[in-house]
XYZ file of C-alpha atoms in Angstrom:
483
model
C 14.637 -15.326 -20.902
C 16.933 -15.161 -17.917
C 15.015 -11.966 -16.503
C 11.741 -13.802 -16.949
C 13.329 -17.090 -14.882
C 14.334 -14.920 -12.270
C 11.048 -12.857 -11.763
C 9.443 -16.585 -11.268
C 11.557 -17.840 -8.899
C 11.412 -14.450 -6.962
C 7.323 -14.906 -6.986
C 7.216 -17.905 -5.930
C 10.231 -17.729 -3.505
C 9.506 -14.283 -2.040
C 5.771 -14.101 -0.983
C 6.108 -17.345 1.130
C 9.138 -16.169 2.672
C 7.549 -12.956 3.702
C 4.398 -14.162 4.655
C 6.386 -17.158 6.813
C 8.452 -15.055 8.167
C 6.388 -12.375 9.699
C 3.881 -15.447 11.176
C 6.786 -16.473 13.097
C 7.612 -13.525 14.247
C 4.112 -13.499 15.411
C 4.167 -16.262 17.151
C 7.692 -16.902 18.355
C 9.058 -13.045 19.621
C 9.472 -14.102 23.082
C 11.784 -16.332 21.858
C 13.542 -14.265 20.193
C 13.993 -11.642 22.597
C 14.765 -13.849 25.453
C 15.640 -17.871 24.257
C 14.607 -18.664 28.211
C 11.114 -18.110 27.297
C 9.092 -21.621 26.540
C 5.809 -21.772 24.278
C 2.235 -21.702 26.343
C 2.482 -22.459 30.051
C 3.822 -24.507 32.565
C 1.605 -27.771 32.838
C -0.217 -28.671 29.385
C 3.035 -27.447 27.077
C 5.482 -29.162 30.133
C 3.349 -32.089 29.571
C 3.613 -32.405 25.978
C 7.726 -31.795 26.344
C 7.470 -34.521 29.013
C 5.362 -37.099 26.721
C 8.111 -36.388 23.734
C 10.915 -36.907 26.101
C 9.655 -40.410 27.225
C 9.797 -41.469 23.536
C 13.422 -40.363 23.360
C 14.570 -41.768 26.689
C 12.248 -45.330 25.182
C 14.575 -45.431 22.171
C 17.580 -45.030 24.915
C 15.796 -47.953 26.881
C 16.389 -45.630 29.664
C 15.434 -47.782 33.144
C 11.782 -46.277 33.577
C 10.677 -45.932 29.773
C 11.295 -49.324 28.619
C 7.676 -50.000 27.480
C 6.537 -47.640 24.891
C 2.769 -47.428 26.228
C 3.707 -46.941 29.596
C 4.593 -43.183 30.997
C 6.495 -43.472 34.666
C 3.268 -41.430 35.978
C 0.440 -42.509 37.884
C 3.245 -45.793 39.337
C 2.078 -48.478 39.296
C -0.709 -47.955 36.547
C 0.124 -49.213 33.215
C -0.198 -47.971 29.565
C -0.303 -44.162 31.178
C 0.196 -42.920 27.229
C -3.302 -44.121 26.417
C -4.328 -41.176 29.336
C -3.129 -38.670 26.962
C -2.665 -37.134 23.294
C 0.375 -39.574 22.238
C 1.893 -37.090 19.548
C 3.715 -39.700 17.995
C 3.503 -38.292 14.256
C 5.755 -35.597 16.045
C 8.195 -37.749 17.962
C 10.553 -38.083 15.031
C 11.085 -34.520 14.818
C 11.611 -34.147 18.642
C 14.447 -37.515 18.694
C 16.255 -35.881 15.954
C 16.674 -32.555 17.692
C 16.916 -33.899 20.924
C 20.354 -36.105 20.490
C 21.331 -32.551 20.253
C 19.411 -30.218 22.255
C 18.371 -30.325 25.994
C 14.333 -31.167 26.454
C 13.220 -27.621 26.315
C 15.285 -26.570 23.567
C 14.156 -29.307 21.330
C 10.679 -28.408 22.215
C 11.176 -24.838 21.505
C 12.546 -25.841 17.902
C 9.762 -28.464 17.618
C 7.651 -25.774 18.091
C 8.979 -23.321 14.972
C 9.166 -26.712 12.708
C 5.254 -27.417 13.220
C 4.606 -23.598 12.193
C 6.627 -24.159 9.069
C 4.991 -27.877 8.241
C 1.754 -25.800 8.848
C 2.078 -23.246 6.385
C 4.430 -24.951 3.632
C 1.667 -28.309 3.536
C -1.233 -25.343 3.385
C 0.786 -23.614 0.727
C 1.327 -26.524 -1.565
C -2.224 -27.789 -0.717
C -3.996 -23.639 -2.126
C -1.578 -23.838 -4.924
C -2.342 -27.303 -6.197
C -6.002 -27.655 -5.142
C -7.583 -24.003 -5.237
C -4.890 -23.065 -8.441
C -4.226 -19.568 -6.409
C -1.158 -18.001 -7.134
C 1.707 -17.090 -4.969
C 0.918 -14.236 -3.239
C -2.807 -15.304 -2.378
C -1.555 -18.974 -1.256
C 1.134 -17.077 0.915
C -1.314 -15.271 2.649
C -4.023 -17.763 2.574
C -0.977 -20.017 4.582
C -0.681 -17.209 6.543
C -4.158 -17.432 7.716
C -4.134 -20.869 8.720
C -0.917 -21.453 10.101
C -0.759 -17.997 12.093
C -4.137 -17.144 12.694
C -5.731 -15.787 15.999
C -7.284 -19.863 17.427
C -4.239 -20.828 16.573
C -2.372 -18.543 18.503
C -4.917 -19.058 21.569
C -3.767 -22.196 21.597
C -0.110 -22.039 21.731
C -0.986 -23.441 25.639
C -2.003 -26.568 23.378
C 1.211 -26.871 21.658
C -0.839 -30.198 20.074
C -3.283 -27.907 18.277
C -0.288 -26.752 16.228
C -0.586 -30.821 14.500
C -2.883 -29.607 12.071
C -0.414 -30.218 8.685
C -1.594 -34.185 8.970
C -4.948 -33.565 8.476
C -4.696 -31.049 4.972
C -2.048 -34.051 3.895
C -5.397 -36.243 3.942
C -7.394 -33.831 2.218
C -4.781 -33.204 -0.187
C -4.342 -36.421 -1.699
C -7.951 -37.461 -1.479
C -8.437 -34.216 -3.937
C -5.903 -35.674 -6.376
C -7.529 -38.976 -7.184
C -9.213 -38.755 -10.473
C -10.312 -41.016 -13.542
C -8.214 -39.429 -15.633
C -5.447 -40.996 -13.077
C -4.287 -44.470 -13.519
C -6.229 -47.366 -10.778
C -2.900 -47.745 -9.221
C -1.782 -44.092 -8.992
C -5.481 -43.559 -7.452
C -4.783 -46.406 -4.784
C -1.933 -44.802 -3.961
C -3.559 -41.372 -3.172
C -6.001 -43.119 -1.391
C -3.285 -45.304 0.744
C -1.936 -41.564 1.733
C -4.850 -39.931 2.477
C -5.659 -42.494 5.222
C -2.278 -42.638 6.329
C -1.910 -39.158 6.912
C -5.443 -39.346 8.802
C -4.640 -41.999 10.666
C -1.564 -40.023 11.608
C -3.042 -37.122 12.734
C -5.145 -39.372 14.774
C -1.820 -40.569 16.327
C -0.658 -37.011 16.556
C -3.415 -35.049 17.529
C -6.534 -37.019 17.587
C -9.454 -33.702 18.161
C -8.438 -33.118 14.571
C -8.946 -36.442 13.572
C -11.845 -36.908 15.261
C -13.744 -33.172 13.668
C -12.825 -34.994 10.472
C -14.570 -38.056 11.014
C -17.762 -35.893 12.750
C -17.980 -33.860 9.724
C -17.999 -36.003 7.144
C -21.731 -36.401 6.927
C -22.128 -32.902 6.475
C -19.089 -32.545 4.245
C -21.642 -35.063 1.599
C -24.905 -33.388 2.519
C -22.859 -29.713 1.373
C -21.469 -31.432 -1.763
C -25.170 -33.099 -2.666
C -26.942 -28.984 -2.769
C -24.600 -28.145 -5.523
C -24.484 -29.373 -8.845
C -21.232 -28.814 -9.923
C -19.411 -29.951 -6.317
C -22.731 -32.788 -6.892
C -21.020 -34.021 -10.019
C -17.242 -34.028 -8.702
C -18.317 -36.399 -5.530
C -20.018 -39.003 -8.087
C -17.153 -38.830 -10.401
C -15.075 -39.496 -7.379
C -16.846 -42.088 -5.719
C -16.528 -43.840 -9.549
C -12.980 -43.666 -8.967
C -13.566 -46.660 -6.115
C -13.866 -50.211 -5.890
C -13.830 -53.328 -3.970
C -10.114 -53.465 -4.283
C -9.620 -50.293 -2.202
C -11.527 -51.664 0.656
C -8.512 -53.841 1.669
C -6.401 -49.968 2.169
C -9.425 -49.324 3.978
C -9.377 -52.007 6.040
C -5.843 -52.076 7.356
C -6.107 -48.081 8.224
C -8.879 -49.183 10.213
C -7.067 -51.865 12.092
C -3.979 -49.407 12.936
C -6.443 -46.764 14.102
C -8.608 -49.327 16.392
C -6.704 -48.863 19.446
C -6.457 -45.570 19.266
C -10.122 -44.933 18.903
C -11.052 -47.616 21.204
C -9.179 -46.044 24.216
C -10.590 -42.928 23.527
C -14.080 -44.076 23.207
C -13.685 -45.489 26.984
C -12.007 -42.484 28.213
C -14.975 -40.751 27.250
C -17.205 -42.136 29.733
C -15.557 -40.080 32.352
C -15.592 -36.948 30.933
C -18.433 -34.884 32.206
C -20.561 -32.898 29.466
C -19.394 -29.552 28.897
C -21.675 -27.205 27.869
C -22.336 -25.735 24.809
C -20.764 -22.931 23.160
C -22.037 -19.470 24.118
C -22.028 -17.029 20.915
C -19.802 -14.422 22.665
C -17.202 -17.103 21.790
C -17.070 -15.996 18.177
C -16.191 -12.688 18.753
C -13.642 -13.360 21.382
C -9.812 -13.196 20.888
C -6.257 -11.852 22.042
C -6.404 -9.470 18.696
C -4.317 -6.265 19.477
C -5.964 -4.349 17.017
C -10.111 -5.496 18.022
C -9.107 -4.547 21.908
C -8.395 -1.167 21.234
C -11.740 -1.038 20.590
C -13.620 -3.438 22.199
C -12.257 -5.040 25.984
C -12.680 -8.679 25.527
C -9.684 -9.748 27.510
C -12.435 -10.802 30.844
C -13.377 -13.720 28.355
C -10.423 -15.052 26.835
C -9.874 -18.097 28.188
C -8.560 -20.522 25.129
C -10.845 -23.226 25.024
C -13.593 -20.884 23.806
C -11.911 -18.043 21.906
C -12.980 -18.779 18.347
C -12.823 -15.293 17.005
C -11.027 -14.964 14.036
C -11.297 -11.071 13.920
C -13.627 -8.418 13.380
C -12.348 -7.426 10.184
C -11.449 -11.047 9.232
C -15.022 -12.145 9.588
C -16.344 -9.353 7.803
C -13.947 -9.969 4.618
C -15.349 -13.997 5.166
C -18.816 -13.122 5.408
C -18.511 -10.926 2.084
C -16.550 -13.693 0.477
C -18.804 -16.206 1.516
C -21.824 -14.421 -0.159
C -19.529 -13.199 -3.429
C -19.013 -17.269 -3.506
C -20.539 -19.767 -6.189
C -20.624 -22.157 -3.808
C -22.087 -20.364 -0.937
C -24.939 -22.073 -0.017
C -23.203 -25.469 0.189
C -20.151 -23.903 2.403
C -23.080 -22.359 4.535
C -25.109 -25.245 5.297
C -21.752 -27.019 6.106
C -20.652 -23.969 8.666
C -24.031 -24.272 10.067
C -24.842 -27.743 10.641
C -21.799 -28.067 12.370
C -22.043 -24.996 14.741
C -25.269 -26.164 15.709
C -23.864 -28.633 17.113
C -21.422 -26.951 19.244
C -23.880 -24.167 20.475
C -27.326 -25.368 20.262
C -28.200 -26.608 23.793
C -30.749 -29.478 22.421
C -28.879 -30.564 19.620
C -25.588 -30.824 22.063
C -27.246 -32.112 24.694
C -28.880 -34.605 21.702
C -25.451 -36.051 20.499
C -23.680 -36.561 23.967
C -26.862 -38.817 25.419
C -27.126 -40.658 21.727
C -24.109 -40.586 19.471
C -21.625 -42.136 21.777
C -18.447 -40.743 20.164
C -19.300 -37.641 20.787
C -18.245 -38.483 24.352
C -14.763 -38.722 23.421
C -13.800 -34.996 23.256
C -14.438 -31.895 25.943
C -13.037 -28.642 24.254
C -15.564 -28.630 21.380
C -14.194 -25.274 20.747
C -11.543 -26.492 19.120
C -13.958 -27.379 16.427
C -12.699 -23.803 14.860
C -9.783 -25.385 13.188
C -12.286 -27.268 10.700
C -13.584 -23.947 9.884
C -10.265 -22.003 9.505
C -9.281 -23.451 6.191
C -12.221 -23.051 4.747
C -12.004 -19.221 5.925
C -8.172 -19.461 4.169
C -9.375 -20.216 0.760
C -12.622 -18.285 0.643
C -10.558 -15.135 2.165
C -7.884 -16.071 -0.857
C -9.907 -16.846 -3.714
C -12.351 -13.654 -3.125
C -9.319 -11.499 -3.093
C -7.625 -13.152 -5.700
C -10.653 -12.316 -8.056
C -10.642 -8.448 -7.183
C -9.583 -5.822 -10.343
C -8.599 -3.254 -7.593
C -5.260 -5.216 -6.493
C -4.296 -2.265 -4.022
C -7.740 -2.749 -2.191
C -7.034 -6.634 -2.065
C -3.454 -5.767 -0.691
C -5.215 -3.094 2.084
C -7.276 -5.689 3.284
C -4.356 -8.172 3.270
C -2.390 -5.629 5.513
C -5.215 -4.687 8.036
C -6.032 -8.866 8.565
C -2.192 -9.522 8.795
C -2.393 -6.743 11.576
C -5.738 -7.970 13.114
C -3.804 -11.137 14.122
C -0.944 -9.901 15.819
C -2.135 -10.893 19.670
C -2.158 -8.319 22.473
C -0.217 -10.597 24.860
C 2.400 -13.163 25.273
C 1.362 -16.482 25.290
C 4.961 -17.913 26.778
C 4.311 -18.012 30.043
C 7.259 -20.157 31.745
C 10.735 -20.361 31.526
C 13.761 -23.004 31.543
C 15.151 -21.265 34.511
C 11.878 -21.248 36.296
C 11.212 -25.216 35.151
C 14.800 -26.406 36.540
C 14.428 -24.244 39.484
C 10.973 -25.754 40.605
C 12.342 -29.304 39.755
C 15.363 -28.473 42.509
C 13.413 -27.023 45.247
C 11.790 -30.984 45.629
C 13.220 -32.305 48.483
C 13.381 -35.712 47.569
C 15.969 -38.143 48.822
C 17.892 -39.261 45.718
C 17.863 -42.664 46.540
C 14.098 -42.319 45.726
C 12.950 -44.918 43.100
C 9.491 -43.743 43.441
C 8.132 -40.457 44.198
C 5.114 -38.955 44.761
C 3.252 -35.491 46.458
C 0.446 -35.499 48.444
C -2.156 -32.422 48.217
C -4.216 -30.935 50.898
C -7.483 -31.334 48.371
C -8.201 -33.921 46.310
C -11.288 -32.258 45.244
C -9.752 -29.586 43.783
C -7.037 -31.632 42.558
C -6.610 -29.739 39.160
C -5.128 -26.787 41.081
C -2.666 -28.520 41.697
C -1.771 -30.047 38.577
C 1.633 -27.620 38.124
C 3.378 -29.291 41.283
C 2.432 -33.237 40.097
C 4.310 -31.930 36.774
C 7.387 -30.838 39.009
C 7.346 -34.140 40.624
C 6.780 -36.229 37.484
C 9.568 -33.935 35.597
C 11.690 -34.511 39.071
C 11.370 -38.445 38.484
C 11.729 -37.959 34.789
C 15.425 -36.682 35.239
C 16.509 -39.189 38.340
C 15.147 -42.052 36.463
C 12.305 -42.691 39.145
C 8.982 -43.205 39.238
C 6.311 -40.818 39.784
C 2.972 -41.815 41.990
C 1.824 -38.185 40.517
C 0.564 -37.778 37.024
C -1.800 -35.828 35.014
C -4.943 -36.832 32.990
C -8.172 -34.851 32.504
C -10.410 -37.485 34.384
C -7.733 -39.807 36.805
C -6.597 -38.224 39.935
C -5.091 -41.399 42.360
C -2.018 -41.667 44.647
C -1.061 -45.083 45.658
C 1.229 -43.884 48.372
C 1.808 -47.261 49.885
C 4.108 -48.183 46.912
C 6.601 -45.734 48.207
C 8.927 -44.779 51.266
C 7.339 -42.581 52.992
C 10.597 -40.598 53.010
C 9.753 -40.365 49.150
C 6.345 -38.573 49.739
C 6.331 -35.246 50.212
C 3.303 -33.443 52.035
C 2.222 -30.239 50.017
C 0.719 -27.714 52.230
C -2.266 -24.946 51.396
């Protein structure tokens, strides 16, 4: 009895371990070797450690953070934060940390505790929802949380906010009639809140939810069986849950609204090219095949050569394949087909409100988890099922560093600014407006520089706004940046 305890415990303690630790090594050996080293590079990840510090030095009611919405950037402009991801579902984590770390260190550990959210929400979410054991929902965690996209986007450390989002799916899955009306409301309550989190935290994930809804029901409606389980839950619903509907509604307005207007300036990008799926930072595919020229992050969606040949195989071995392939293809389409692109952005006026529509992958990669999982799972030949664990674990380790700045290099930039410390407000002029997002590394010195001196910064950084309204400063407080 006590032998049998302890093999349990070890199965379900040992393969998440393993599986969570050797992700993180993955991901976070830079670290490791060298603690200087910072996650992804030295304006979008400096950006998102800058955003995170405002809400720390707002709870501080430090001089130039006393309103919540309004970033010291961009001076005099107000409600900056609205320019930007807010990554407020985060900002708990960060305060915590941060009463005892310096601003990069707390990001750096902010950075290992999303990994871990990542993988222990998909773990509990394969175990209790797809019934795999704990081996398969190890690896299947593995796959999500540590996968090649995800990796890619370590220069989006916001792209690592993905735990939100399988907390909505996860408790819409548990509502059932067998459940009592009030223990249903309350899944219901949590799925929405977790949405509207994400939203809060990192809204492209929010928003790939919201796009793919339609196509989520038209998947569900070609099977009978998943056909039977979307009636049974829309039965579960009444005019009483509308009110929980209602008020998630009202706390994501603002959000959505300020998005929805930013997307007028945001030019069209165009569609995704099908190179895109084969292209990663895979150690093991380059050996083969050179596809470094073309991996720039916002359109490396390749998940592995090997990996997509064990998904296309699952996909085919599935009972539910032609449902999860009309959903994988009705929503590429609309990512890579010029027409049907071009279609959306002209007519369906949310579409407006996102750029990198690469980062649609991450709808796709836990689908990929399970079917990878489950087909595996359902193998006789467990060594073959444990080879092709192995070679996809080794298909993801990346062929280069994605920590490309340092805390020495960050401090030393911010010191080389020659500002007079009696500045209040700051700001640097460049040679070239029109090629303004060049320059986007030395308005992050100067807003960083104002940051730490309590000053304002005329600089600031947004996708669409570039302005400086030098004539609210000294001009001993502008600095001149030459070509």
């Amino acid at each position: 009895m006590k032998i049998s305890l302890f093999l349990k415990i070890f199965n379900s303690l040992f393969f998440p371990l393993f599986f969570l630790l050797i992700g993180l090594l993955i991901f976070c050996y830079p670290m490791i070797l060298n603690p200087d080293n910072m996650p992804g590079e030295m304006v979008d990840s400096r950006f998102v450690n800058y955003i995170l510090e405002h809400y720390y030095l707002f709870l501080k009611q430090a001089p130039t953070h006393s309103s919540f919405w309004t970033l010291p950037m961009f001076y005099p402009m107000k409600d900056t934060l609205a320019l930007s991801e807010t990554l407020l579902g985060i900002s708990p984590i960060y305060i915590l940390i941060r009463f005892f770390k310096d601003p990069q260190t707390s990001l750096q550990i902010v950075f290992v505790i999303l990994n871990i959210l990542n993988f222990i929400t998909f773990y509990i979410f394969s175990r209790k929802i797809f019934k795999l054991n704990s081996f398969y929902s190890s690896f299947a965690s593995f796959f999500f949380a540590f996968c090649l996209p995800r990796y890619i986007h370590v220069y989006h450390i916001q792209m690592l906010i993905q735990f939100y989002m399988i907390l909505s799916v996860f408790f819409l899955c548990l509502i059932k009639k067998e459940n009592s009306p009030n223990k249903n409301k309350l899944y219901f309550f949590l799925s929405l809140f977790f949405f509207v989190t994400q939203a809060y935290s990192c809204f492209y994930f929010a928003w790939f939810m919201g796009f793919s809804l339609p196509f989520l029901m038209g998947a569900f409606l070609l099977n009978k069986d998943l056909k039977t389980k979307f009636i049974n839950l829309c039965k579960c619903f009444d005019k009483s849950y509308f009110l929980i509907l209602l008020l998630n509604i009202l706390f994501l307005m603002p959000l959505a609204i300020k998005y929805l207007s930013v997307g007028e300036h945001f030019k069209k990008y165009d569609s995704l090219e099908p190179i895109s799926f084969f292209v990663s930072q895979s150690f093991l595919d380059n050996l083969f095949i050179d596809l470094s020229n073309y991996a720039y992050n916002e359109i490396s969606l390749g998940i592995g050569f090997i990996t997509s040949l064990i998904v296309l195989i699952a996909l085919l071995k599935s009972k539910y394949k032609y449902p999860i392939i009309f959903f994988l293809l009705s929503l590429t389409l609309c990512f890579t087909h010029d027409k049907i692109n071009q279609f959306l952005y002209d007519y369906f006026y949310p579409f407006r409100a996102i750029r990198a529509c690469g980062r649609y992958i991450f709808i796709l990669v836990p689908i990929f988890a399970i079917l990878i999982s489950n087909f595996l799972q359902k193998q006789k030949k467990v060594w073959l099922s444990i080879l092709i664990i192995f070679l996809i674990v080794l298909e993801h380790i990346p062929y280069s560093s994605n920590f490309t700045w340092t805390k020495t290099q960050h401090k030393e930039l911010i010191k080389s600014l020659n500002f007079d410390e009696t500045c209040k407000i700051v700001g640097m002029k460049i040679p070239d407006i029109s090629q303004y997002s060049v320059y986007f590394n030395y308005d992050m010195n100067v807003m960083w520089w104002a940051l730490e001196h309590r000053a304002y910064s005329l600089n600031g950084y947004s996708a669409f706004y570039y302005d400086i309204l030098e004539n609210y400063a000294d001009k001993k407080c502008i600095l001149q940046l030459k070509e």
